[in-house]
């Protein structure tokens, strides 16, 4: 490749990494707008610190688990002087891009455990999840580790297809979050002594909406730039992402009875679901997949909160876990040539890959957070939770001057 071609790919992947990095601000503000005012600072700090810890864990351990590459060589080699590293640091920007995916795991979990989780145990969980748990499954799907993909292709004609991570990223994050939330327990005052839910309204719908918008914009980097090279970039991925997003919005608007929280999360549900098959589905199929995801989120959130009594604050299990699993299955249906897709997928492989991702993530979540619960403890004390995570953990509120009464 010419220097200009390599440089173009470096810039392409770098822009994608920056867009997905910006999505972490979306995760933060979505949580800021949903939690109570006394927990807003904690939401902001968690997401930023989790990203920093994720980068370090993925650099030193996780990337090697997934792709067998370490960075313990000189800078000349890293920049493309041999040893399997691509020219002009292309391998390095790909690492940056994949780091933003890996860091989405604790960012997703953060929304479920909000308002009552201790800070340092979550930091420890982030290191374990991004350093070991996530990259092991990532490597199986995206690098062919352990031979699962080859076996699926030999048995069913196609490997498990998850282009941009409906299952690998969102499903894994969402099902780990379910385990964490169940081990953590509901917020105090969320349910009365008879088990009936007590409403806790969002603190700021504008902040919630800003978070959703940031995620939606960055998602086009998440999906399109997964191609990894300018030459492989596809407008089909972009339009499928768009159609799934609007499908999620419109169905959530109807099923959620015009609730603004459901509308803004409906967009995200559609985008979660389309990741897996965004490179092979027809835009009409993507619209349907996104619409179904919007309905799944609304009904799943209400069932989770009101029937199962699982206090998943931002609804990350239905949004990322269930909609992510739906996306994995949907790629095996709407990716078929008979339904206007490009083909090359097997529904059986999609079912197997999705179920393995769900089971692995839920099991790993119970192991990691179960160990932390028995060693460090997970919850703030009753007094700390009442005071709020901002003052209890960070010793400052979202509006310090107002707190001083000046």
mmCIF file of C-alpha atoms in Angstrom:
data_model
loop_
_atom_site.group_PDB
_atom_site.id
_atom_site.type_symbol
_atom_site.label_atom_id
_atom_site.label_comp_id
_atom_site.label_asym_id
_atom_site.label_seq_id
_atom_site.Cartn_x
_atom_site.Cartn_y
_atom_site.Cartn_z
ATOM 1 C CA UNK A 1 0.000 0.000 0.000
ATOM 2 C CA UNK A 2 1.132 3.541 -0.695
ATOM 3 C CA UNK A 3 1.832 5.904 2.165
ATOM 4 C CA UNK A 4 -1.234 7.955 1.245
ATOM 5 C CA UNK A 5 -3.460 4.854 1.336
ATOM 6 C CA UNK A 6 -2.136 3.796 4.727
ATOM 7 C CA UNK A 7 -2.441 7.347 6.001
ATOM 8 C CA UNK A 8 -6.043 7.425 4.821
ATOM 9 C CA UNK A 9 -6.809 4.254 6.753
ATOM 10 C CA UNK A 10 -5.073 5.628 9.844
ATOM 11 C CA UNK A 11 -7.178 8.764 9.691
ATOM 12 C CA UNK A 12 -10.371 6.811 8.968
ATOM 13 C CA UNK A 13 -9.955 4.502 11.964
ATOM 14 C CA UNK A 14 -8.789 7.378 14.172
ATOM 15 C CA UNK A 15 -11.938 9.376 13.407
ATOM 16 C CA UNK A 16 -13.978 6.290 14.279
ATOM 17 C CA UNK A 17 -12.120 5.928 17.567
ATOM 18 C CA UNK A 18 -12.753 9.576 18.406
ATOM 19 C CA UNK A 19 -16.460 9.250 17.604
ATOM 20 C CA UNK A 20 -16.834 6.187 19.828
ATOM 21 C CA UNK A 21 -14.781 7.863 22.545
ATOM 22 C CA UNK A 22 -17.297 10.737 22.400
ATOM 23 C CA UNK A 23 -20.049 8.165 22.972
ATOM 24 C CA UNK A 24 -18.683 7.703 26.476
ATOM 25 C CA UNK A 25 -19.717 11.287 27.152
ATOM 26 C CA UNK A 26 -23.141 10.168 25.968
ATOM 27 C CA UNK A 27 -23.146 7.298 28.450
ATOM 28 C CA UNK A 28 -22.204 9.790 31.174
ATOM 29 C CA UNK A 29 -24.886 12.363 30.417
ATOM 30 C CA UNK A 30 -27.570 9.740 29.871
ATOM 31 C CA UNK A 31 -26.844 8.573 33.420
ATOM 32 C CA UNK A 32 -26.561 12.138 34.760
ATOM 33 C CA UNK A 33 -30.032 12.928 33.469
ATOM 34 C CA UNK A 34 -31.585 9.722 34.786
ATOM 35 C CA UNK A 35 -30.179 9.523 38.328
ATOM 36 C CA UNK A 36 -31.140 11.857 41.155
ATOM 37 C CA UNK A 37 -29.275 15.137 41.541
ATOM 38 C CA UNK A 38 -27.245 13.813 44.480
ATOM 39 C CA UNK A 39 -25.647 11.168 42.249
ATOM 40 C CA UNK A 40 -24.784 13.192 39.130
ATOM 41 C CA UNK A 41 -21.104 13.828 39.921
ATOM 42 C CA UNK A 42 -20.608 10.136 40.609
ATOM 43 C CA UNK A 43 -22.016 9.286 37.183
ATOM 44 C CA UNK A 44 -19.555 11.633 35.480
ATOM 45 C CA UNK A 45 -16.528 10.435 37.442
ATOM 46 C CA UNK A 46 -17.365 6.727 37.043
ATOM 47 C CA UNK A 47 -17.525 6.848 33.253
ATOM 48 C CA UNK A 48 -14.272 8.804 32.921
ATOM 49 C CA UNK A 49 -12.317 6.712 35.411
ATOM 50 C CA UNK A 50 -13.710 3.489 33.942
ATOM 51 C CA UNK A 51 -12.450 4.590 30.522
ATOM 52 C CA UNK A 52 -8.975 5.258 31.893
ATOM 53 C CA UNK A 53 -8.819 1.924 33.718
ATOM 54 C CA UNK A 54 -10.188 0.133 30.654
ATOM 55 C CA UNK A 55 -7.467 1.601 28.455
ATOM 56 C CA UNK A 56 -4.698 0.474 30.784
ATOM 57 C CA UNK A 57 -6.193 -3.005 31.316
ATOM 58 C CA UNK A 58 -6.802 -3.526 27.600
ATOM 59 C CA UNK A 59 -3.336 -2.236 26.629
ATOM 60 C CA UNK A 60 -1.380 -4.427 29.023
ATOM 61 C CA UNK A 61 -3.595 -7.524 29.132
ATOM 62 C CA UNK A 62 -6.899 -7.549 27.247
ATOM 63 C CA UNK A 63 -5.702 -6.916 23.686
ATOM 64 C CA UNK A 64 -3.209 -9.762 23.996
ATOM 65 C CA UNK A 65 -5.993 -12.116 25.139
ATOM 66 C CA UNK A 66 -8.150 -11.168 22.167
ATOM 67 C CA UNK A 67 -5.615 -10.825 19.360
ATOM 68 C CA UNK A 68 -2.318 -12.259 20.625
ATOM 69 C CA UNK A 69 -0.491 -8.948 20.191
ATOM 70 C CA UNK A 70 1.473 -7.154 22.883
ATOM 71 C CA UNK A 71 2.982 -3.672 22.787
ATOM 72 C CA UNK A 72 6.243 -4.473 24.601
ATOM 73 C CA UNK A 73 8.457 -3.548 21.650
ATOM 74 C CA UNK A 74 10.209 -0.331 20.653
ATOM 75 C CA UNK A 75 8.367 2.604 19.093
ATOM 76 C CA UNK A 76 9.899 1.979 15.661
ATOM 77 C CA UNK A 77 8.344 -1.478 15.556
ATOM 78 C CA UNK A 78 5.011 -0.192 16.852
ATOM 79 C CA UNK A 79 4.949 2.367 14.053
ATOM 80 C CA UNK A 80 5.290 -0.308 11.408
ATOM 81 C CA UNK A 81 8.842 -1.526 11.527
ATOM 82 C CA UNK A 82 7.890 -5.200 11.547
ATOM 83 C CA UNK A 83 6.742 -7.691 14.117
ATOM 84 C CA UNK A 84 3.192 -7.773 12.753
ATOM 85 C CA UNK A 85 2.553 -4.044 13.245
ATOM 86 C CA UNK A 86 1.042 -2.188 10.292
ATOM 87 C CA UNK A 87 2.644 0.864 8.720
ATOM 88 C CA UNK A 88 2.261 4.370 10.141
ATOM 89 C CA UNK A 89 0.827 3.102 13.408
ATOM 90 C CA UNK A 90 -2.339 1.676 11.822
ATOM 91 C CA UNK A 91 -2.293 -1.157 14.366
ATOM 92 C CA UNK A 92 -2.147 1.419 17.157
ATOM 93 C CA UNK A 93 -5.220 3.360 16.033
ATOM 94 C CA UNK A 94 -7.059 0.054 15.612
ATOM 95 C CA UNK A 95 -6.159 -0.656 19.235
ATOM 96 C CA UNK A 96 -7.555 2.778 20.201
ATOM 97 C CA UNK A 97 -10.749 2.022 18.280
ATOM 98 C CA UNK A 98 -11.187 -1.384 19.912
ATOM 99 C CA UNK A 99 -10.392 0.113 23.318
ATOM 100 C CA UNK A 100 -13.424 2.377 23.007
ATOM 101 C CA UNK A 101 -15.508 -0.768 22.423
ATOM 102 C CA UNK A 102 -13.997 -2.556 25.413
ATOM 103 C CA UNK A 103 -14.562 0.450 27.661
ATOM 104 C CA UNK A 104 -18.250 0.369 26.732
ATOM 105 C CA UNK A 105 -18.643 -2.707 28.957
ATOM 106 C CA UNK A 106 -18.215 -0.842 32.300
ATOM 107 C CA UNK A 107 -19.991 2.210 30.837
ATOM 108 C CA UNK A 108 -23.040 0.048 30.147
ATOM 109 C CA UNK A 109 -22.891 -1.573 33.590
ATOM 110 C CA UNK A 110 -22.593 1.830 35.257
ATOM 111 C CA UNK A 111 -26.156 2.751 34.359
ATOM 112 C CA UNK A 112 -27.603 -0.350 35.987
ATOM 113 C CA UNK A 113 -25.725 -0.125 39.285
ATOM 114 C CA UNK A 114 -26.138 3.644 39.687
ATOM 115 C CA UNK A 115 -26.891 5.408 42.977
ATOM 116 C CA UNK A 116 -25.811 2.669 45.423
ATOM 117 C CA UNK A 117 -22.595 1.023 44.212
ATOM 118 C CA UNK A 118 -19.277 1.580 45.979
ATOM 119 C CA UNK A 119 -16.644 3.274 43.836
ATOM 120 C CA UNK A 120 -13.529 1.131 44.301
ATOM 121 C CA UNK A 121 -15.197 -2.267 43.854
ATOM 122 C CA UNK A 122 -16.542 -1.030 40.528
ATOM 123 C CA UNK A 123 -13.040 0.058 39.548
ATOM 124 C CA UNK A 124 -11.806 -3.448 40.364
ATOM 125 C CA UNK A 125 -14.633 -4.954 38.330
ATOM 126 C CA UNK A 126 -13.694 -2.770 35.366
ATOM 127 C CA UNK A 127 -10.115 -4.034 35.371
ATOM 128 C CA UNK A 128 -11.220 -7.684 35.548
ATOM 129 C CA UNK A 129 -13.929 -7.330 32.919
ATOM 130 C CA UNK A 130 -11.901 -5.379 30.361
ATOM 131 C CA UNK A 131 -8.629 -7.141 31.057
ATOM 132 C CA UNK A 132 -9.927 -10.721 30.922
ATOM 133 C CA UNK A 133 -13.675 -11.368 30.634
ATOM 134 C CA UNK A 134 -14.596 -9.262 27.607
ATOM 135 C CA UNK A 135 -11.487 -9.896 25.458
ATOM 136 C CA UNK A 136 -11.817 -13.673 25.826
ATOM 137 C CA UNK A 137 -15.226 -13.595 24.124
ATOM 138 C CA UNK A 138 -14.153 -10.831 21.741
ATOM 139 C CA UNK A 139 -11.267 -12.998 20.559
ATOM 140 C CA UNK A 140 -13.539 -15.986 20.004
ATOM 141 C CA UNK A 141 -15.879 -14.028 17.718
ATOM 142 C CA UNK A 142 -13.651 -11.454 16.027
ATOM 143 C CA UNK A 143 -10.318 -13.275 15.922
ATOM 144 C CA UNK A 144 -11.428 -16.885 15.573
ATOM 145 C CA UNK A 145 -9.826 -17.997 18.847
ATOM 146 C CA UNK A 146 -10.509 -21.531 20.171
ATOM 147 C CA UNK A 147 -11.955 -22.639 16.813
ATOM 148 C CA UNK A 148 -15.636 -21.908 17.507
ATOM 149 C CA UNK A 149 -16.132 -19.832 14.372
ATOM 150 C CA UNK A 150 -14.466 -22.450 12.168
ATOM 151 C CA UNK A 151 -16.651 -25.158 13.689
ATOM 152 C CA UNK A 152 -19.844 -23.173 13.120
ATOM 153 C CA UNK A 153 -18.890 -22.531 9.510
ATOM 154 C CA UNK A 154 -18.115 -26.191 8.919
ATOM 155 C CA UNK A 155 -21.340 -27.386 10.561
ATOM 156 C CA UNK A 156 -23.860 -24.768 9.454
ATOM 157 C CA UNK A 157 -22.316 -23.032 6.455
ATOM 158 C CA UNK A 158 -21.487 -19.730 8.143
ATOM 159 C CA UNK A 159 -19.762 -18.490 11.266
ATOM 160 C CA UNK A 160 -21.433 -16.330 13.918
ATOM 161 C CA UNK A 161 -21.871 -12.897 12.339
ATOM 162 C CA UNK A 162 -21.627 -9.877 14.637
ATOM 163 C CA UNK A 163 -20.236 -7.060 12.529
ATOM 164 C CA UNK A 164 -20.193 -4.262 15.128
ATOM 165 C CA UNK A 165 -21.013 -5.923 18.414
ATOM 166 C CA UNK A 166 -24.721 -6.360 19.132
ATOM 167 C CA UNK A 167 -23.727 -9.407 21.186
ATOM 168 C CA UNK A 168 -19.947 -9.044 21.611
ATOM 169 C CA UNK A 169 -20.202 -5.553 23.137
ATOM 170 C CA UNK A 170 -23.794 -4.686 24.024
ATOM 171 C CA UNK A 171 -25.097 -8.130 24.840
ATOM 172 C CA UNK A 172 -22.073 -8.961 26.971
ATOM 173 C CA UNK A 173 -22.265 -5.620 28.801
ATOM 174 C CA UNK A 174 -26.003 -5.904 29.375
ATOM 175 C CA UNK A 175 -25.972 -9.454 30.738
ATOM 176 C CA UNK A 176 -23.014 -8.757 33.022
ATOM 177 C CA UNK A 177 -24.985 -5.741 34.262
ATOM 178 C CA UNK A 178 -27.985 -7.945 35.074
ATOM 179 C CA UNK A 179 -25.817 -10.093 37.344
ATOM 180 C CA UNK A 180 -24.320 -7.018 39.017
ATOM 181 C CA UNK A 181 -27.733 -5.429 39.628
ATOM 182 C CA UNK A 182 -29.189 -8.621 41.071
ATOM 183 C CA UNK A 183 -26.260 -9.058 43.470
ATOM 184 C CA UNK A 184 -26.374 -5.395 44.427
ATOM 185 C CA UNK A 185 -30.092 -5.211 45.176
ATOM 186 C CA UNK A 186 -32.614 -2.420 44.689
ATOM 187 C CA UNK A 187 -32.105 1.160 45.797
ATOM 188 C CA UNK A 188 -33.588 1.936 49.187
ATOM 189 C CA UNK A 189 -37.066 3.354 48.742
ATOM 190 C CA UNK A 190 -37.486 1.948 45.219
ATOM 191 C CA UNK A 191 -40.175 -0.517 46.372
ATOM 192 C CA UNK A 192 -42.526 -0.321 49.344
ATOM 193 C CA UNK A 193 -42.826 -3.068 51.958
ATOM 194 C CA UNK A 194 -45.421 -4.797 49.771
ATOM 195 C CA UNK A 195 -43.084 -4.832 46.783
ATOM 196 C CA UNK A 196 -44.920 -2.160 44.839
ATOM 197 C CA UNK A 197 -42.627 0.151 42.850
ATOM 198 C CA UNK A 198 -42.194 3.734 44.033
ATOM 199 C CA UNK A 199 -41.414 6.075 41.171
ATOM 200 C CA UNK A 200 -38.053 7.881 41.135
ATOM 201 C CA UNK A 201 -38.229 10.461 38.330
ATOM 202 C CA UNK A 202 -35.209 11.492 36.240
ATOM 203 C CA UNK A 203 -33.313 14.508 37.540
ATOM 204 C CA UNK A 204 -32.946 16.191 34.144
ATOM 205 C CA UNK A 205 -34.587 15.267 30.867
ATOM 206 C CA UNK A 206 -32.371 17.715 28.901
ATOM 207 C CA UNK A 207 -29.222 15.982 30.188
ATOM 208 C CA UNK A 208 -30.768 12.593 29.405
ATOM 209 C CA UNK A 209 -31.611 13.785 25.893
ATOM 210 C CA UNK A 210 -28.102 15.167 25.378
ATOM 211 C CA UNK A 211 -26.651 11.793 26.338
ATOM 212 C CA UNK A 212 -28.892 10.042 23.825
ATOM 213 C CA UNK A 213 -27.948 12.494 21.050
ATOM 214 C CA UNK A 214 -24.222 12.064 21.741
ATOM 215 C CA UNK A 215 -24.570 8.310 21.590
ATOM 216 C CA UNK A 216 -26.604 8.429 18.377
ATOM 217 C CA UNK A 217 -24.058 10.641 16.600
ATOM 218 C CA UNK A 218 -21.073 8.611 17.767
ATOM 219 C CA UNK A 219 -22.779 5.359 16.804
ATOM 220 C CA UNK A 220 -22.110 5.998 13.125
ATOM 221 C CA UNK A 221 -18.429 5.769 13.988
ATOM 222 C CA UNK A 222 -19.147 2.657 16.053
ATOM 223 C CA UNK A 223 -20.767 0.897 13.101
ATOM 224 C CA UNK A 224 -19.315 2.370 9.903
ATOM 225 C CA UNK A 225 -15.677 2.586 11.020
ATOM 226 C CA UNK A 226 -15.742 -1.049 12.134
ATOM 227 C CA UNK A 227 -14.791 -1.705 8.506
ATOM 228 C CA UNK A 228 -11.239 -0.792 9.549
ATOM 229 C CA UNK A 229 -10.189 0.693 6.207
ATOM 230 C CA UNK A 230 -11.388 3.348 3.768
ATOM 231 C CA UNK A 231 -11.580 0.783 1.001
ATOM 232 C CA UNK A 232 -13.992 -1.357 3.048
ATOM 233 C CA UNK A 233 -16.265 1.497 4.193
ATOM 234 C CA UNK A 234 -19.910 0.856 3.308
ATOM 235 C CA UNK A 235 -22.798 3.261 2.880
ATOM 236 C CA UNK A 236 -25.098 0.303 3.538
ATOM 237 C CA UNK A 237 -23.888 0.199 7.144
ATOM 238 C CA UNK A 238 -24.634 3.902 7.553
ATOM 239 C CA UNK A 239 -28.157 3.781 6.129
ATOM 240 C CA UNK A 240 -28.999 0.614 8.062
ATOM 241 C CA UNK A 241 -27.871 2.294 11.268
ATOM 242 C CA UNK A 242 -30.033 5.307 10.462
ATOM 243 C CA UNK A 243 -33.119 3.241 9.675
ATOM 244 C CA UNK A 244 -32.797 1.103 12.808
ATOM 245 C CA UNK A 245 -32.391 4.219 14.929
ATOM 246 C CA UNK A 246 -35.555 5.879 13.605
ATOM 247 C CA UNK A 247 -37.457 2.588 13.838
ATOM 248 C CA UNK A 248 -36.542 2.381 17.509
ATOM 249 C CA UNK A 249 -37.613 5.974 18.096
ATOM 250 C CA UNK A 250 -41.005 5.660 16.443
ATOM 251 C CA UNK A 251 -42.019 2.367 18.009
ATOM 252 C CA UNK A 252 -40.835 3.471 21.459
ATOM 253 C CA UNK A 253 -42.877 6.649 20.995
ATOM 254 C CA UNK A 254 -46.030 4.606 20.398
ATOM 255 C CA UNK A 255 -45.475 1.724 22.820
ATOM 256 C CA UNK A 256 -44.083 4.063 25.469
ATOM 257 C CA UNK A 257 -47.057 6.422 25.146
ATOM 258 C CA UNK A 258 -44.962 9.494 24.323
ATOM 259 C CA UNK A 259 -42.697 9.103 27.360
ATOM 260 C CA UNK A 260 -39.528 11.121 26.596
ATOM 261 C CA UNK A 261 -37.251 8.685 28.391
ATOM 262 C CA UNK A 262 -38.524 5.812 26.276
ATOM 263 C CA UNK A 263 -38.257 7.855 23.078
ATOM 264 C CA UNK A 264 -34.625 8.779 23.618
ATOM 265 C CA UNK A 265 -33.668 5.270 24.697
ATOM 266 C CA UNK A 266 -35.670 3.805 21.815
ATOM 267 C CA UNK A 267 -33.124 5.313 19.432
ATOM 268 C CA UNK A 268 -30.354 3.517 21.301
ATOM 269 C CA UNK A 269 -32.283 0.234 21.339
ATOM 270 C CA UNK A 270 -32.541 0.311 17.563
ATOM 271 C CA UNK A 271 -28.840 1.058 17.189
ATOM 272 C CA UNK A 272 -27.869 -1.733 19.595
ATOM 273 C CA UNK A 273 -29.913 -4.245 17.620
ATOM 274 C CA UNK A 274 -28.617 -3.286 14.177
ATOM 275 C CA UNK A 275 -24.904 -3.567 15.005
ATOM 276 C CA UNK A 276 -24.645 -7.281 14.262
ATOM 277 C CA UNK A 277 -26.197 -7.216 10.801
ATOM 278 C CA UNK A 278 -25.692 -3.614 9.736
ATOM 279 C CA UNK A 279 -23.353 -4.700 6.928
ATOM 280 C CA UNK A 280 -25.671 -7.311 5.392
ATOM 281 C CA UNK A 281 -29.307 -6.292 5.943
ATOM 282 C CA UNK A 282 -31.615 -4.316 3.677
ATOM 283 C CA UNK A 283 -32.607 -0.885 5.041
ATOM 284 C CA UNK A 284 -36.245 -1.988 5.351
ATOM 285 C CA UNK A 285 -35.099 -4.982 7.374
ATOM 286 C CA UNK A 286 -33.066 -2.649 9.582
ATOM 287 C CA UNK A 287 -36.124 -0.453 10.114
ATOM 288 C CA UNK A 288 -38.057 -3.496 11.310
ATOM 289 C CA UNK A 289 -35.198 -4.717 13.514
ATOM 290 C CA UNK A 290 -34.908 -1.282 15.114
ATOM 291 C CA UNK A 291 -38.641 -1.012 15.605
ATOM 292 C CA UNK A 292 -38.827 -4.383 17.329
ATOM 293 C CA UNK A 293 -35.927 -3.326 19.557
ATOM 294 C CA UNK A 294 -37.809 -0.161 20.542
ATOM 295 C CA UNK A 295 -40.765 -2.274 21.645
ATOM 296 C CA UNK A 296 -38.470 -4.733 23.440
ATOM 297 C CA UNK A 297 -36.885 -1.944 25.443
ATOM 298 C CA UNK A 298 -40.148 -0.348 26.592
ATOM 299 C CA UNK A 299 -41.853 -3.602 27.549
ATOM 300 C CA UNK A 300 -38.632 -5.077 28.943
ATOM 301 C CA UNK A 301 -37.916 -2.039 31.106
ATOM 302 C CA UNK A 302 -41.410 -2.037 32.603
ATOM 303 C CA UNK A 303 -41.411 -5.803 33.170
ATOM 304 C CA UNK A 304 -37.942 -5.723 34.729
ATOM 305 C CA UNK A 305 -38.801 -2.890 37.111
ATOM 306 C CA UNK A 306 -42.412 -3.679 37.978
ATOM 307 C CA UNK A 307 -42.740 -7.460 37.728
ATOM 308 C CA UNK A 308 -39.268 -8.850 38.370
ATOM 309 C CA UNK A 309 -38.437 -6.107 40.895
ATOM 310 C CA UNK A 310 -34.949 -5.716 39.416
ATOM 311 C CA UNK A 311 -33.835 -2.130 39.991
ATOM 312 C CA UNK A 312 -31.829 -1.606 36.815
ATOM 313 C CA UNK A 313 -31.723 2.202 36.955
ATOM 314 C CA UNK A 314 -31.163 3.001 33.262
ATOM 315 C CA UNK A 315 -32.636 -0.239 31.966
ATOM 316 C CA UNK A 316 -29.300 -1.444 30.611
ATOM 317 C CA UNK A 317 -30.302 -5.117 30.673
ATOM 318 C CA UNK A 318 -33.318 -4.672 28.363
ATOM 319 C CA UNK A 319 -31.537 -2.007 26.289
ATOM 320 C CA UNK A 320 -28.156 -3.659 25.762
ATOM 321 C CA UNK A 321 -28.647 -7.218 26.973
ATOM 322 C CA UNK A 322 -31.993 -8.186 25.451
ATOM 323 C CA UNK A 323 -31.867 -5.863 22.429
ATOM 324 C CA UNK A 324 -28.287 -6.981 21.812
ATOM 325 C CA UNK A 325 -29.401 -10.625 21.799
ATOM 326 C CA UNK A 326 -32.259 -9.710 19.477
ATOM 327 C CA UNK A 327 -29.755 -8.094 17.135
ATOM 328 C CA UNK A 328 -27.636 -11.235 17.045
ATOM 329 C CA UNK A 329 -30.672 -13.340 16.122
ATOM 330 C CA UNK A 330 -32.071 -10.751 13.707
ATOM 331 C CA UNK A 331 -28.880 -10.787 11.627
ATOM 332 C CA UNK A 332 -29.573 -14.448 10.907
ATOM 333 C CA UNK A 333 -33.050 -13.611 9.619
ATOM 334 C CA UNK A 334 -32.921 -10.216 7.928
ATOM 335 C CA UNK A 335 -29.429 -10.861 6.584
ATOM 336 C CA UNK A 336 -30.758 -13.682 4.401
ATOM 337 C CA UNK A 337 -30.984 -13.087 0.643
ATOM 338 C CA UNK A 338 -34.642 -14.138 0.737
ATOM 339 C CA UNK A 339 -35.388 -11.061 2.861
ATOM 340 C CA UNK A 340 -33.277 -8.682 0.805
ATOM 341 C CA UNK A 341 -30.013 -9.144 2.685
ATOM 342 C CA UNK A 342 -26.590 -10.001 1.340
ATOM 343 C CA UNK A 343 -26.616 -13.561 2.702
ATOM 344 C CA UNK A 344 -23.671 -15.449 4.090
ATOM 345 C CA UNK A 345 -25.311 -16.019 7.466
ATOM 346 C CA UNK A 346 -26.821 -19.001 9.236
ATOM 347 C CA UNK A 347 -29.687 -18.624 11.695
ATOM 348 C CA UNK A 348 -28.466 -21.664 13.644
ATOM 349 C CA UNK A 349 -24.990 -20.133 13.998
ATOM 350 C CA UNK A 350 -26.578 -16.873 15.116
ATOM 351 C CA UNK A 351 -28.640 -18.661 17.758
ATOM 352 C CA UNK A 352 -25.626 -20.589 19.064
ATOM 353 C CA UNK A 353 -23.337 -17.554 19.105
ATOM 354 C CA UNK A 354 -25.951 -15.373 20.796
ATOM 355 C CA UNK A 355 -26.785 -17.935 23.476
ATOM 356 C CA UNK A 356 -23.103 -18.520 24.185
ATOM 357 C CA UNK A 357 -22.559 -14.771 24.579
ATOM 358 C CA UNK A 358 -25.543 -14.399 26.897
ATOM 359 C CA UNK A 359 -24.604 -17.387 29.049
ATOM 360 C CA UNK A 360 -20.929 -16.474 29.227
ATOM 361 C CA UNK A 361 -21.623 -12.855 30.168
ATOM 362 C CA UNK A 362 -24.222 -13.627 32.824
ATOM 363 C CA UNK A 363 -22.012 -16.308 34.366
ATOM 364 C CA UNK A 364 -18.939 -14.088 34.353
ATOM 365 C CA UNK A 365 -20.952 -11.250 35.864
ATOM 366 C CA UNK A 366 -22.063 -13.377 38.798
ATOM 367 C CA UNK A 367 -18.498 -14.611 39.342
ATOM 368 C CA UNK A 368 -16.799 -11.186 39.214
ATOM 369 C CA UNK A 369 -19.374 -9.275 41.233
ATOM 370 C CA UNK A 370 -19.957 -12.228 43.552
ATOM 371 C CA UNK A 371 -16.273 -12.291 44.485
ATOM 372 C CA UNK A 372 -16.276 -8.527 44.992
ATOM 373 C CA UNK A 373 -19.406 -8.733 47.151
ATOM 374 C CA UNK A 374 -17.812 -11.309 49.439
ATOM 375 C CA UNK A 375 -14.479 -9.484 49.677
ATOM 376 C CA UNK A 376 -14.888 -5.712 49.255
ATOM 377 C CA UNK A 377 -18.662 -5.356 49.459
ATOM 378 C CA UNK A 378 -20.728 -3.744 46.720
ATOM 379 C CA UNK A 379 -23.142 -1.320 48.352
ATOM 380 C CA UNK A 380 -22.851 2.043 49.974
ATOM 381 C CA UNK A 381 -24.115 2.149 53.545
ATOM 382 C CA UNK A 382 -27.687 3.230 54.163
ATOM 383 C CA UNK A 383 -26.480 6.634 55.363
ATOM 384 C CA UNK A 384 -24.164 7.074 52.353
ATOM 385 C CA UNK A 385 -26.900 6.139 49.918
ATOM 386 C CA UNK A 386 -29.305 8.559 51.572
ATOM 387 C CA UNK A 387 -26.714 11.333 51.398
ATOM 388 C CA UNK A 388 -25.936 10.484 47.791
ATOM 389 C CA UNK A 389 -22.858 9.123 46.044
ATOM 390 C CA UNK A 390 -21.606 12.609 45.174
ATOM 391 C CA UNK A 391 -20.973 13.720 48.754
ATOM 392 C CA UNK A 392 -20.338 10.225 50.135
ATOM 393 C CA UNK A 393 -17.667 9.303 47.588
ATOM 394 C CA UNK A 394 -16.424 12.511 45.949
ATOM 395 C CA UNK A 395 -17.109 15.017 48.750
ATOM 396 C CA UNK A 396 -18.700 17.519 46.346
ATOM 397 C CA UNK A 397 -22.087 17.936 44.698
ATOM 398 C CA UNK A 398 -23.106 18.866 41.153
ATOM 399 C CA UNK A 399 -23.665 22.504 42.160
ATOM 400 C CA UNK A 400 -21.187 23.226 44.994
ATOM 401 C CA UNK A 401 -21.975 26.922 45.310
ATOM 402 C CA UNK A 402 -25.681 26.226 45.654
ATOM 403 C CA UNK A 403 -24.954 23.540 48.246
ATOM 404 C CA UNK A 404 -23.166 26.157 50.339
ATOM 405 C CA UNK A 405 -26.227 28.393 50.203
ATOM 406 C CA UNK A 406 -24.298 31.352 48.767
#
